[in-house]
Amino acid sequence: MPVVHISTFTADDDLSETAVETERELSTTSSGLSIANPESDPVPTPPAPAKKRGRPKKQAVTSKDQWQSDLQEAPLEPAKNLKATITYYLAMFTETQMRKPDKQQKSINTFLCLSSDIKFDTLKAQLLQKIHEKLAPKTLAYSNYSIEWMIPRAQTAPMSLSTAEDYQFLVGHALKQKSPSASIVIALATPPTVTPTTVQTVTVKIVTGAVKMSLPGRSRRKRSNISNAKAETPLNVNINTKIQNLQKRWMCSKPGCSSKHCFVHPEHPDHFPLGHEHLAVWAAAWIMCHQRASTTLPTSKPPPNHHKFNNIPGRTAVSISPLLQRRLTECNQPATGQTGPVFNFNIPPEILGIFCPIGAAQPQPAQAVIEASRASSIPVDHNQLALVPSAAQHGQKLSLDEFCDRYCLSQDIHTKLHENGYTGTKTISFIVI
C-alpha cells in the first residue's frame, strides 16, 4: 500500500512568508493501503530541496508588536558619557610686544584642558589665572584684554570671546572635531584714539623777553599722512581763544589789502600784515606775560617785543626792552683777538730747594721780580725768572707720579701740577716764577 509522509516546516514569526513543504512518497505493496509503522518499516530520507536560482529572499520583517516585545525583553545598555574635554591653546602678548610690528611680535604660549559643560564664568576665571601667571599685570580684569578664538580648518576668522553666547558658539564648533581644540589669542586692549581737533595747536616758549614759537608739522623730514592728534591743554585753549580775539580786533577793512588782518599804528597809517605766526606770538605773550583772564584787548596795547614785529611802522630802538638792547649790543660788537690761556701757579718755598742745586744763586721772590720788571724798561732775561736755572744739570726723567712719590709731595700738589698740564720732570723744568 502506498505510504504518505507529510512534513511541515513553519517560520518562527510570519506564516505568510513561509511555505508548507509536503513530501509524498508512494510505495506499492502487495496488499491494500496501510500506514507504515516507523518501528517496523524504515522511513526513507526525504531528498534535499533544490536551490532556486536568483537573488535570495529578504528576511522576514517582524511585526510592530513583536518588535516592541523584543525591545522590552532586550537588556538595557549603560548610557555613554557625553562629556568631552576641549584643549585650549593660549597665545598671550605683553604690552611691550604689542608696540612692535606684527612680524616681530613674540607670544607667550600655554594651554588649558577643560570640560565642554563648564560655564563661561569658569572659563574666564581659568583664563585670568593663566594671565596672572604669565603676564603678572598690575590690574587683573577680563575687560582689559582683547580675547579672540579660532579653530584651524573650521573657523579661521578670529571671533570675539566676550559673552556666554560666544562661548557656546566656540564649544559647538570645537565638538565637531575628532579631537576638540581651539586657539585663543590674548592681547592688551588698545585705548581709543583721540579724534584730531580742527584748531591748530601752537607750542610757545618765552625766553628772556623773546618769544619762541614752534608749529606742528614743520620738521625737515617728510612725515607720513597719519595724523598725530595732540591732547588739548588749558594753555592751548587759552591761546586759541586769544588768537580769535586778535583776529576780530585787527580785522582789515581796507579794500585791496593783501592780508585779512593788519596792525595799524595810531600815529602811522601804514598797515602791518598779521599772519598766523604773528597772532600766535602775540597771544602767547599776552597770556604768559600779563597773566590775566580778560577777553578783550585794549586798542592801545602794542605788539610784543619779538623779531617778527621789528618792521612795524613807528617802532624805534627805545621801545625795545633794556635786556634785549644789551644783548643786541653784545652781538654787534666786533670780535676781539683771542689771547692764550693764563695759568696762575703758586709753589711753596720749601719745594724751591728741590730744583736749585747747592751753591746756585737763589732766585728772587716772584713779587719782587714782577715789580722790578714793571719799574724798569730794560727787558728781563728769561733765565733769571726760571724756577730751574738753565745751567743746572737735569736729573732723571720721571713721570709726574714718580716725581711726587720720590719727593713725598702731597696729593694737592700732584693735582695742581696735573691740572696745569705738567706730566713729568721734563715739563717742570720750564716753570717760570
CSV table of C-alpha atoms in Angstrom, one decimal:
chain,number,residue,atom,x,y,z
A,1,MET,CA,0.0,0.0,0.0
A,2,PRO,CA,1.2,3.5,-0.6
A,3,VAL,CA,2.8,5.3,2.4
A,4,VAL,CA,2.3,9.0,2.8
A,5,HIS,CA,4.8,11.1,4.8
A,6,ILE,CA,3.8,14.7,5.5
A,7,SER,CA,6.4,17.0,7.0
A,8,THR,CA,5.5,20.6,7.7
A,9,PHE,CA,8.1,23.4,8.2
A,10,THR,CA,6.8,26.7,9.6
A,11,ALA,CA,8.7,30.0,10.0
A,12,ASP,CA,9.1,31.4,13.5
A,13,ASP,CA,7.3,34.7,13.2
A,14,ASP,CA,5.4,35.2,9.9
A,15,LEU,CA,3.2,32.4,8.4
A,16,SER,CA,2.5,34.3,5.3
A,17,GLU,CA,6.2,34.3,4.2
A,18,THR,CA,6.8,30.6,4.8
A,19,ALA,CA,5.7,27.7,2.6
A,20,VAL,CA,4.5,24.3,3.7
A,21,GLU,CA,6.6,21.6,2.1
A,22,THR,CA,4.8,18.3,1.5
A,23,GLU,CA,6.6,15.3,0.5
A,24,ARG,CA,4.8,12.3,-0.6
A,25,GLU,CA,6.2,9.0,-1.4
A,26,LEU,CA,4.1,6.4,-2.9
A,27,SER,CA,5.2,2.9,-2.4
A,28,THR,CA,3.4,-0.1,-3.9
A,29,THR,CA,2.9,-3.1,-1.7
A,30,SER,CA,1.4,-6.4,-2.4
A,31,SER,CA,-1.7,-5.6,-0.4
A,32,GLY,CA,-4.1,-2.6,0.0
A,33,LEU,CA,-3.3,0.8,1.6
A,34,SER,CA,-1.8,0.8,5.1
A,35,ILE,CA,0.1,3.3,7.2
A,36,ALA,CA,3.7,2.3,7.7
A,37,ASN,CA,4.9,1.6,11.1
A,38,PRO,CA,8.0,3.6,11.9
A,39,GLU,CA,9.3,0.9,14.3
A,40,SER,CA,8.9,-1.9,11.8
A,41,ASP,CA,9.3,-0.3,8.5
A,42,PRO,CA,12.2,2.1,7.8
A,43,VAL,CA,11.2,5.6,6.7
A,44,PRO,CA,13.2,6.7,3.7
A,45,THR,CA,15.1,10.1,4.0
A,46,PRO,CA,13.5,12.9,2.0
A,47,PRO,CA,15.6,14.4,-0.7
A,48,ALA,CA,17.2,17.9,-0.2
A,49,PRO,CA,15.2,20.7,-1.8
A,50,ALA,CA,16.7,22.1,-4.9
A,51,LYS,CA,18.1,25.7,-4.5
A,52,LYS,CA,16.4,28.2,-6.7
A,53,ARG,CA,18.4,30.5,-8.8
A,54,GLY,CA,18.3,34.3,-8.5
A,55,ARG,CA,18.5,36.7,-5.6
A,56,PRO,CA,17.9,35.4,-2.1
A,57,LYS,CA,14.7,36.3,-0.4
A,58,LYS,CA,14.8,39.1,2.2
A,59,GLN,CA,14.4,38.1,5.8
A,60,ALA,CA,11.0,38.4,7.2
A,61,VAL,CA,10.2,41.7,8.8
A,62,THR,CA,8.8,41.3,12.3
A,63,SER,CA,5.6,43.0,13.1
A,64,LYS,CA,5.2,46.0,15.4
A,65,ASP,CA,4.0,44.1,18.4
A,66,GLN,CA,6.8,41.6,18.1
A,67,TRP,CA,9.4,44.4,17.8
A,68,GLN,CA,8.1,46.1,20.9
A,69,SER,CA,8.2,42.9,22.8
A,70,ASP,CA,11.8,42.2,21.7
A,71,LEU,CA,12.8,45.7,22.7
A,72,GLN,CA,11.3,45.3,26.2
A,73,GLU,CA,13.0,41.9,26.7
A,74,ALA,CA,16.4,43.2,25.5
A,75,PRO,CA,18.8,44.2,28.3
A,76,LEU,CA,19.4,48.0,28.6
A,77,GLU,CA,22.9,49.1,27.8
A,78,PRO,CA,24.6,51.7,30.1
A,79,ALA,CA,24.4,55.3,28.9
A,80,LYS,CA,27.5,56.6,27.3
A,81,ASN,CA,29.3,59.6,28.9
A,82,LEU,CA,28.5,62.6,26.6
A,83,LYS,CA,31.1,65.0,28.3
A,84,ALA,CA,34.1,65.9,26.1
A,85,THR,CA,37.3,67.6,27.0
A,86,ILE,CA,38.4,70.7,24.9
A,87,THR,CA,42.0,71.7,24.7
A,88,TYR,CA,42.6,75.5,24.5
A,89,TYR,CA,45.9,76.7,23.2
A,90,LEU,CA,46.6,80.2,24.6
A,91,ALA,CA,48.9,82.8,22.9
A,92,MET,CA,49.4,85.9,25.2
A,93,PHE,CA,51.1,89.1,24.1
A,94,THR,CA,52.6,91.6,26.6
A,95,GLU,CA,52.3,95.4,26.3
A,96,THR,CA,55.8,95.7,25.0
A,97,GLN,CA,55.3,93.1,22.3
A,98,MET,CA,52.1,94.9,21.1
A,99,ARG,CA,54.1,98.0,20.4
A,100,LYS,CA,56.3,96.1,17.9
A,101,PRO,CA,55.3,95.4,14.2
A,102,ASP,CA,53.2,92.3,13.7
A,103,LYS,CA,56.0,90.3,12.2
A,104,GLN,CA,58.3,91.0,15.2
A,105,GLN,CA,55.8,90.1,18.0
A,106,LYS,CA,56.5,87.1,20.1
A,107,SER,CA,53.8,85.4,22.2
A,108,ILE,CA,53.9,83.5,25.5
A,109,ASN,CA,52.2,80.2,24.8
A,110,THR,CA,50.4,77.8,27.2
A,111,PHE,CA,47.3,75.5,27.2
A,112,LEU,CA,44.2,74.6,29.1
A,113,CYS,CA,42.2,71.3,29.2
A,114,LEU,CA,38.6,71.9,30.4
A,115,SER,CA,35.3,70.1,30.1
A,116,SER,CA,32.8,71.1,27.5
A,117,ASP,CA,30.0,71.5,30.0
A,118,ILE,CA,31.6,74.2,32.2
A,119,LYS,CA,30.1,77.7,32.4
A,120,PHE,CA,31.5,80.8,30.8
A,121,ASP,CA,32.4,82.3,34.2
A,122,THR,CA,34.6,79.3,34.9
A,123,LEU,CA,36.4,79.7,31.6
A,124,LYS,CA,37.0,83.4,32.4
A,125,ALA,CA,38.5,82.5,35.8
A,126,GLN,CA,40.8,80.0,34.3
A,127,LEU,CA,42.0,82.5,31.6
A,128,LEU,CA,42.6,85.2,34.2
A,129,GLN,CA,44.7,82.7,36.3
A,130,LYS,CA,46.9,82.0,33.2
A,131,ILE,CA,47.2,85.7,32.5
A,132,HIS,CA,48.3,86.3,36.1
A,133,GLU,CA,50.9,83.5,35.9
A,134,LYS,CA,52.4,84.5,32.6
A,135,LEU,CA,52.0,88.3,32.3
A,136,ALA,CA,51.7,89.4,36.0
A,137,PRO,CA,49.7,92.6,35.3
A,138,LYS,CA,49.2,95.3,38.0
A,139,THR,CA,45.4,95.2,37.4
A,140,LEU,CA,43.8,91.9,36.6
A,141,ALA,CA,40.4,92.3,34.8
A,142,TYR,CA,38.9,90.4,31.9
A,143,SER,CA,37.7,93.7,30.2
A,144,ASN,CA,41.3,95.0,30.0
A,145,TYR,CA,42.2,92.3,27.3
A,146,SER,CA,41.1,91.6,23.8
A,147,ILE,CA,40.4,87.8,23.7
A,148,GLU,CA,39.7,86.1,20.4
A,149,TRP,CA,39.4,82.5,19.4
A,150,MET,CA,39.7,80.4,16.2
A,151,ILE,CA,39.8,76.8,15.1
A,152,PRO,CA,42.1,75.7,12.3
A,153,ARG,CA,40.3,74.5,9.1
A,154,ALA,CA,36.9,75.1,10.8
A,155,GLN,CA,36.8,78.7,12.0
A,156,THR,CA,39.8,80.5,10.6
A,157,ALA,CA,38.5,84.1,11.1
A,158,PRO,CA,39.1,85.4,14.7
A,159,MET,CA,36.0,85.6,16.8
A,160,SER,CA,35.5,87.5,20.0
A,161,LEU,CA,35.1,85.7,23.3
A,162,SER,CA,33.3,88.2,25.5
A,163,THR,CA,29.9,86.8,26.2
A,164,ALA,CA,28.3,83.5,27.1
A,165,GLU,CA,26.8,83.2,23.5
A,166,ASP,CA,30.3,83.5,22.1
A,167,TYR,CA,31.5,80.7,24.4
A,168,GLN,CA,28.6,78.4,23.3
A,169,PHE,CA,29.4,79.1,19.7
A,170,LEU,CA,33.0,78.1,20.3
A,171,VAL,CA,32.0,74.8,22.1
A,172,GLY,CA,29.7,73.9,19.2
A,173,HIS,CA,32.5,74.2,16.7
A,174,ALA,CA,35.1,72.5,18.8
A,175,LEU,CA,32.9,69.4,19.5
A,176,LYS,CA,32.6,68.8,15.7
A,177,GLN,CA,36.3,67.8,15.6
A,178,LYS,CA,37.7,64.4,16.3
A,179,SER,CA,40.0,65.9,18.9
A,180,PRO,CA,38.2,69.1,20.3
A,181,SER,CA,40.5,72.0,20.4
A,182,ALA,CA,40.6,75.8,19.9
A,183,SER,CA,43.2,78.6,19.8
A,184,ILE,CA,42.7,81.7,21.9
A,185,VAL,CA,44.7,84.9,21.4
A,186,ILE,CA,45.0,87.2,24.4
A,187,ALA,CA,46.3,90.8,24.0
A,188,LEU,CA,46.1,94.0,25.9
A,189,ALA,CA,43.1,96.1,24.7
A,190,THR,CA,44.3,99.3,22.9
A,191,PRO,CA,42.9,102.6,24.2
A,192,PRO,CA,40.5,104.6,22.0
A,193,THR,CA,42.3,107.0,19.7
A,194,VAL,CA,41.7,110.7,20.2
A,195,THR,CA,40.0,112.5,17.3
A,196,PRO,CA,42.0,115.4,15.9
A,197,THR,CA,40.7,118.9,16.5
A,198,THR,CA,40.1,121.4,13.8
A,199,VAL,CA,42.1,124.2,15.7
A,200,GLN,CA,45.8,124.0,15.1
A,201,THR,CA,47.8,123.8,18.3
A,202,VAL,CA,50.8,126.0,18.8
A,203,THR,CA,53.7,125.5,21.3
A,204,VAL,CA,55.2,128.7,22.5
A,205,LYS,CA,58.2,129.3,24.8
A,206,ILE,CA,59.2,132.7,26.3
A,207,VAL,CA,63.0,133.0,26.9
A,208,THR,CA,64.5,136.2,28.4
A,209,GLY,CA,62.0,138.6,26.9
A,210,ALA,CA,61.9,136.9,23.4
A,211,VAL,CA,59.1,134.6,22.4
A,212,LYS,CA,60.0,131.4,20.5
A,213,MET,CA,57.3,129.5,18.7
A,214,SER,CA,57.2,126.1,17.0
A,215,LEU,CA,54.3,124.9,14.8
A,216,PRO,CA,53.5,121.2,14.3
A,217,GLY,CA,54.4,119.6,11.0
A,218,ARG,CA,57.5,121.8,10.3
A,219,SER,CA,60.1,119.2,10.5
A,220,ARG,CA,62.8,118.7,7.8
A,221,ARG,CA,61.9,115.0,7.3
A,222,LYS,CA,58.8,114.1,5.4
A,223,ARG,CA,56.2,112.7,7.7
A,224,SER,CA,53.5,110.2,6.8
A,225,ASN,CA,49.9,111.0,6.2
A,226,ILE,CA,49.0,109.6,9.6
A,227,SER,CA,47.6,112.5,11.8
A,228,ASN,CA,49.2,112.7,15.2
A,229,ALA,CA,46.5,114.1,17.4
A,230,LYS,CA,47.7,116.1,20.4
A,231,ALA,CA,45.8,116.4,23.6
A,232,GLU,CA,44.1,119.7,24.3
A,233,THR,CA,45.5,121.6,27.3
A,234,PRO,CA,44.2,124.7,29.1
A,235,LEU,CA,47.2,126.7,27.7
A,236,ASN,CA,46.3,125.7,24.1
A,237,VAL,CA,42.7,126.5,24.6
A,238,ASN,CA,43.5,130.0,26.0
A,239,ILE,CA,45.9,130.7,23.1
A,240,ASN,CA,43.3,129.7,20.5
A,241,THR,CA,40.8,132.0,22.3
A,242,LYS,CA,43.2,134.9,22.3
A,243,ILE,CA,44.1,134.3,18.6
A,244,GLN,CA,40.4,134.6,17.7
A,245,ASN,CA,40.0,137.8,19.8
A,246,LEU,CA,43.1,139.3,18.0
A,247,GLN,CA,41.6,138.3,14.6
A,248,LYS,CA,38.4,140.1,15.4
A,249,ARG,CA,40.2,143.2,16.8
A,250,TRP,CA,42.6,143.6,13.9
A,251,MET,CA,40.3,142.7,11.0
A,252,CYS,CA,41.4,144.7,8.0
A,253,SER,CA,38.7,146.6,6.1
A,254,LYS,CA,41.0,148.3,3.6
A,255,PRO,CA,40.0,147.4,0.1
A,256,GLY,CA,42.7,145.7,-1.9
A,257,CYS,CA,44.8,144.8,1.1
A,258,SER,CA,46.8,141.6,0.8
A,259,SER,CA,46.0,140.4,4.3
A,260,LYS,CA,42.8,139.9,6.2
A,261,HIS,CA,44.3,141.1,9.5
A,262,CYS,CA,46.6,144.1,9.8
A,263,PHE,CA,48.0,146.1,12.7
A,264,VAL,CA,47.7,149.9,12.2
A,265,HIS,CA,49.7,152.2,14.5
A,266,PRO,CA,47.8,155.1,15.8
A,267,GLU,CA,50.4,157.6,14.5
A,268,HIS,CA,51.2,155.8,11.2
A,269,PRO,CA,48.7,154.9,8.6
A,270,ASP,CA,50.7,152.1,7.1
A,271,HIS,CA,49.3,148.6,7.5
A,272,PHE,CA,51.4,145.8,9.0
A,273,PRO,CA,50.0,142.4,7.9
A,274,LEU,CA,49.5,139.9,10.7
A,275,GLY,CA,49.9,136.2,9.8
A,276,HIS,CA,49.1,133.2,11.9
A,277,GLU,CA,52.6,133.2,13.4
A,278,HIS,CA,52.3,136.9,14.4
A,279,LEU,CA,49.0,136.2,16.1
A,280,ALA,CA,50.2,133.1,17.9
A,281,VAL,CA,53.2,135.0,19.3
A,282,TRP,CA,51.1,137.9,20.3
A,283,ALA,CA,48.5,135.7,22.1
A,284,ALA,CA,51.2,133.8,23.9
A,285,ALA,CA,52.9,137.0,25.1
A,286,TRP,CA,49.5,138.3,26.2
A,287,ILE,CA,48.8,135.2,28.4
A,288,MET,CA,52.3,134.4,29.7
A,289,CYS,CA,53.5,137.9,30.4
A,290,HIS,CA,50.4,139.6,31.8
A,291,GLN,CA,48.7,136.5,33.4
A,292,ARG,CA,45.2,137.8,33.3
A,293,ALA,CA,41.9,136.3,32.1
A,294,SER,CA,40.5,139.3,30.2
A,295,THR,CA,38.8,138.5,26.9
A,296,THR,CA,39.2,142.0,25.3
A,297,LEU,CA,42.4,143.6,24.3
A,298,PRO,CA,42.9,147.4,24.7
A,299,THR,CA,43.4,149.2,21.4
A,300,SER,CA,46.5,151.0,22.7
A,301,LYS,CA,48.2,147.7,23.6
A,302,PRO,CA,51.4,147.4,21.4
A,303,PRO,CA,52.6,144.1,20.0
A,304,PRO,CA,55.2,142.1,22.0
A,305,ASN,CA,58.9,142.7,21.7
A,306,HIS,CA,59.7,140.0,19.1
A,307,HIS,CA,61.8,140.0,16.0
A,308,LYS,CA,58.7,139.3,13.9
A,309,PHE,CA,57.4,142.7,14.9
A,310,ASN,CA,60.6,144.7,14.3
A,311,ASN,CA,59.3,146.1,11.0
A,312,ILE,CA,56.2,147.7,12.5
A,313,PRO,CA,55.9,151.3,11.5
A,314,GLY,CA,56.8,153.7,14.3
A,315,ARG,CA,58.8,151.2,16.3
A,316,THR,CA,62.2,152.5,17.4
A,317,ALA,CA,65.0,151.1,19.4
A,318,VAL,CA,63.7,152.9,22.5
A,319,SER,CA,60.7,150.7,22.7
A,320,ILE,CA,62.9,147.6,22.9
A,321,SER,CA,63.5,146.2,26.4
A,322,PRO,CA,66.8,147.1,28.1
A,323,LEU,CA,67.8,143.5,28.3
A,324,LEU,CA,67.2,142.9,24.6
A,325,GLN,CA,69.1,146.1,23.8
A,326,ARG,CA,72.1,144.9,25.8
A,327,ARG,CA,72.0,141.5,24.1
A,328,LEU,CA,71.9,143.1,20.7
A,329,THR,CA,74.8,145.4,21.5
A,330,GLU,CA,76.9,142.5,22.6
A,331,CYS,CA,76.1,140.6,19.4
A,332,ASN,CA,77.0,143.6,17.2
A,333,GLN,CA,80.4,144.2,18.9
A,334,PRO,CA,83.4,143.1,16.7
A,335,ALA,CA,85.2,140.0,18.0
A,336,THR,CA,88.5,140.8,19.7
A,337,GLY,CA,91.6,138.7,19.2
A,338,GLN,CA,91.7,135.7,21.3
A,339,THR,CA,94.6,135.5,23.8
A,340,GLY,CA,96.2,132.4,25.1
A,341,PRO,CA,95.2,130.9,28.4
A,342,VAL,CA,96.7,132.2,31.6
A,343,PHE,CA,97.8,129.8,34.3
A,344,ASN,CA,98.4,131.0,37.9
A,345,PHE,CA,100.6,128.5,39.7
A,346,ASN,CA,101.8,129.0,43.3
A,347,ILE,CA,104.8,127.0,44.5
A,348,PRO,CA,105.6,126.8,48.3
A,349,PRO,CA,109.1,127.9,49.3
A,350,GLU,CA,110.0,124.5,50.7
A,351,ILE,CA,109.8,123.0,47.2
A,352,LEU,CA,112.2,125.5,45.6
A,353,GLY,CA,115.2,123.9,47.3
A,354,ILE,CA,114.5,120.7,45.4
A,355,PHE,CA,115.1,122.3,42.0
A,356,CYS,CA,118.0,124.6,43.0
A,357,PRO,CA,121.4,122.7,43.5
A,358,ILE,CA,123.8,123.6,46.3
A,359,GLY,CA,125.8,126.7,45.6
A,360,ALA,CA,123.5,128.0,42.9
A,361,ALA,CA,122.1,131.5,43.3
A,362,GLN,CA,118.7,131.6,44.9
A,363,PRO,CA,116.1,133.2,42.7
A,364,GLN,CA,114.4,136.3,43.8
A,365,PRO,CA,110.8,136.2,45.0
A,366,ALA,CA,108.2,136.3,42.3
A,367,GLN,CA,106.6,139.5,43.5
A,368,ALA,CA,109.9,141.3,43.6
A,369,VAL,CA,110.8,140.2,40.1
A,370,ILE,CA,107.4,141.4,38.8
A,371,GLU,CA,107.8,144.8,40.5
A,372,ALA,CA,111.3,145.2,39.2
A,373,SER,CA,110.2,144.3,35.7
A,374,ARG,CA,107.5,146.9,35.8
A,375,ALA,CA,109.7,149.6,37.2
A,376,SER,CA,112.5,149.1,34.7
A,377,SER,CA,112.0,149.3,31.0
A,378,ILE,CA,115.0,147.0,30.4
A,379,PRO,CA,113.8,143.5,29.3
A,380,VAL,CA,114.4,140.8,31.9
A,381,ASP,CA,116.2,137.7,30.9
A,382,HIS,CA,114.0,134.6,30.8
A,383,ASN,CA,116.7,132.5,32.5
A,384,GLN,CA,116.6,134.7,35.6
A,385,LEU,CA,112.8,134.1,36.0
A,386,ALA,CA,113.1,130.3,35.5
A,387,LEU,CA,112.5,128.1,38.5
A,388,VAL,CA,115.3,125.7,37.5
A,389,PRO,CA,118.3,127.6,36.1
A,390,SER,CA,119.3,126.6,32.6
A,391,ALA,CA,122.9,126.0,33.8
A,392,ALA,CA,121.7,123.4,36.3
A,393,GLN,CA,122.2,119.8,35.4
A,394,HIS,CA,119.0,118.0,34.8
A,395,GLY,CA,118.3,114.8,36.8
A,396,GLN,CA,116.4,111.7,35.7
A,397,LYS,CA,113.3,111.9,33.6
A,398,LEU,CA,110.5,111.0,35.8
A,399,SER,CA,106.8,110.9,35.3
A,400,LEU,CA,104.5,113.1,37.5
A,401,ASP,CA,103.5,110.1,39.7
A,402,GLU,CA,107.2,109.0,40.2
A,403,PHE,CA,108.3,112.6,40.9
A,404,CYS,CA,105.7,113.1,43.6
A,405,ASP,CA,106.3,109.7,45.2
A,406,ARG,CA,110.1,110.2,45.3
A,407,TYR,CA,110.0,113.6,46.9
A,408,CYS,CA,106.9,112.8,49.1
A,409,LEU,CA,104.7,115.5,47.7
A,410,SER,CA,101.1,115.7,48.8
A,411,GLN,CA,98.2,114.8,46.6
A,412,ASP,CA,97.2,118.5,46.3
A,413,ILE,CA,100.5,119.4,44.6
A,414,HIS,CA,100.1,116.4,42.3
A,415,THR,CA,96.6,117.5,41.4
A,416,LYS,CA,97.7,121.1,40.8
A,417,LEU,CA,100.6,120.1,38.6
A,418,HIS,CA,98.3,117.7,36.6
A,419,GLU,CA,95.6,120.4,36.1
A,420,ASN,CA,98.2,122.8,34.7
A,421,GLY,CA,99.5,120.4,32.2
A,422,TYR,CA,102.7,119.1,33.8
A,423,THR,CA,103.3,115.5,33.0
A,424,GLY,CA,106.8,114.9,34.3
A,425,THR,CA,110.2,116.5,35.2
A,426,LYS,CA,110.8,117.4,31.6
A,427,THR,CA,108.0,119.9,31.6
A,428,ILE,CA,108.6,121.0,35.2
A,429,SER,CA,112.0,122.4,34.2
A,430,PHE,CA,110.1,125.1,32.1
A,431,ILE,CA,108.3,126.6,35.1
A,432,VAL,CA,108.7,130.3,35.3
A,433,ILE,CA,108.4,132.2,38.6
